[in-house]
Amino acid sequence: AGFDPLRDEGHAYAERLREAGVPVELHCHPGLVHGYLCMGGAIPAARRAIEDLADAIRERLAP
């Protein structure tokens, strides 16, 4: 999330994983706050982000 106090740490963690050869897909949702996964019923952008996350999980579990 763009307004997440842990955003920079998340980006740094993703970069370290990449450097270690781990496949990483990072998405930053600029208009959302930390905890947006609990706000899908109230914020349309959060709902879309949750749907995108669910799609990505489905693709990886049942390609």
mmCIF file with all atom_site columns, C-alpha atoms in Angstrom, residues 18-52:
data_model
loop_
_atom_site.group_PDB
_atom_site.id
_atom_site.type_symbol
_atom_site.label_atom_id
_atom_site.label_alt_id
_atom_site.label_comp_id
_atom_site.label_asym_id
_atom_site.label_entity_id
_atom_site.label_seq_id
_atom_site.pdbx_PDB_ins_code
_atom_site.Cartn_x
_atom_site.Cartn_y
_atom_site.Cartn_z
_atom_site.occupancy
_atom_site.B_iso_or_equiv
_atom_site.pdbx_formal_charge
_atom_site.auth_seq_id
_atom_site.auth_comp_id
_atom_site.auth_asym_id
_atom_site.auth_atom_id
_atom_site.pdbx_PDB_model_num
ATOM 1  C CA . ARG A 1 18 ? 15.067  -11.451 -5.856 1.00 0.00 ? 18 ARG A CA 1
ATOM 2  C CA . GLU A 1 19 ? 18.790  -11.287 -5.150 1.00 0.00 ? 19 GLU A CA 1
ATOM 3  C CA . ALA A 1 20 ? 18.512  -14.754 -3.588 1.00 0.00 ? 20 ALA A CA 1
ATOM 4  C CA . GLY A 1 21 ? 16.852  -16.071 -6.746 1.00 0.00 ? 21 GLY A CA 1
ATOM 5  C CA . VAL A 1 22 ? 13.335  -16.249 -5.349 1.00 0.00 ? 22 VAL A CA 1
ATOM 6  C CA . PRO A 1 23 ? 10.591  -15.312 -7.828 1.00 0.00 ? 23 PRO A CA 1
ATOM 7  C CA . VAL A 1 24 ? 8.833   -12.213 -6.522 1.00 0.00 ? 24 VAL A CA 1
ATOM 8  C CA . GLU A 1 25 ? 5.817   -10.280 -7.710 1.00 0.00 ? 25 GLU A CA 1
ATOM 9  C CA . LEU A 1 26 ? 5.361   -6.981  -5.877 1.00 0.00 ? 26 LEU A CA 1
ATOM 10 C CA . HIS A 1 27 ? 2.374   -4.705  -6.290 1.00 0.00 ? 27 HIS A CA 1
ATOM 11 C CA . CYS A 1 28 ? 2.101   -1.347  -4.560 1.00 0.00 ? 28 CYS A CA 1
ATOM 12 C CA . HIS A 1 29 ? -1.359  0.162   -4.391 1.00 0.00 ? 29 HIS A CA 1
ATOM 13 C CA . PRO A 1 30 ? -0.605  3.892   -4.087 1.00 0.00 ? 30 PRO A CA 1
ATOM 14 C CA . GLY A 1 31 ? -3.956  5.090   -2.751 1.00 0.00 ? 31 GLY A CA 1
ATOM 15 C CA . LEU A 1 32 ? -4.375  2.464   -0.052 1.00 0.00 ? 32 LEU A CA 1
ATOM 16 C CA . VAL A 1 33 ? -3.325  2.265   3.579  1.00 0.00 ? 33 VAL A CA 1
ATOM 17 C CA . HIS A 1 34 ? -1.815  -0.502  5.687  1.00 0.00 ? 34 HIS A CA 1
ATOM 18 C CA . GLY A 1 35 ? -4.579  -2.950  6.520  1.00 0.00 ? 35 GLY A CA 1
ATOM 19 C CA . TYR A 1 36 ? -6.517  -2.407  3.289  1.00 0.00 ? 36 TYR A CA 1
ATOM 20 C CA . LEU A 1 37 ? -7.228  -6.139  3.065  1.00 0.00 ? 37 LEU A CA 1
ATOM 21 C CA . CYS A 1 38 ? -9.830  -5.578  5.797  1.00 0.00 ? 38 CYS A CA 1
ATOM 22 C CA . MET A 1 39 ? -11.496 -2.710  3.902  1.00 0.00 ? 39 MET A CA 1
ATOM 23 C CA . GLY A 1 40 ? -12.730 -4.389  0.722  1.00 0.00 ? 40 GLY A CA 1
ATOM 24 C CA . GLY A 1 41 ? -16.345 -3.795  1.681  1.00 0.00 ? 41 GLY A CA 1
ATOM 25 C CA . ALA A 1 42 ? -15.841 -0.047  2.008  1.00 0.00 ? 42 ALA A CA 1
ATOM 26 C CA . ILE A 1 43 ? -13.141 0.965   -0.486 1.00 0.00 ? 43 ILE A CA 1
ATOM 27 C CA . PRO A 1 44 ? -13.509 -0.043  -4.162 1.00 0.00 ? 44 PRO A CA 1
ATOM 28 C CA . ALA A 1 45 ? -9.737  0.083   -4.797 1.00 0.00 ? 45 ALA A CA 1
ATOM 29 C CA . ALA A 1 46 ? -9.213  -2.274  -1.860 1.00 0.00 ? 46 ALA A CA 1
ATOM 30 C CA . ARG A 1 47 ? -11.838 -4.648  -3.269 1.00 0.00 ? 47 ARG A CA 1
ATOM 31 C CA . ARG A 1 48 ? -10.028 -4.692  -6.641 1.00 0.00 ? 48 ARG A CA 1
ATOM 32 C CA . ALA A 1 49 ? -6.674  -5.304  -4.953 1.00 0.00 ? 49 ALA A CA 1
ATOM 33 C CA . ILE A 1 50 ? -8.157  -8.211  -2.987 1.00 0.00 ? 50 ILE A CA 1
ATOM 34 C CA . GLU A 1 51 ? -9.638  -9.679  -6.170 1.00 0.00 ? 51 GLU A CA 1
ATOM 35 C CA . ASP A 1 52 ? -6.259  -9.364  -7.912 1.00 0.00 ? 52 ASP A CA 1
#
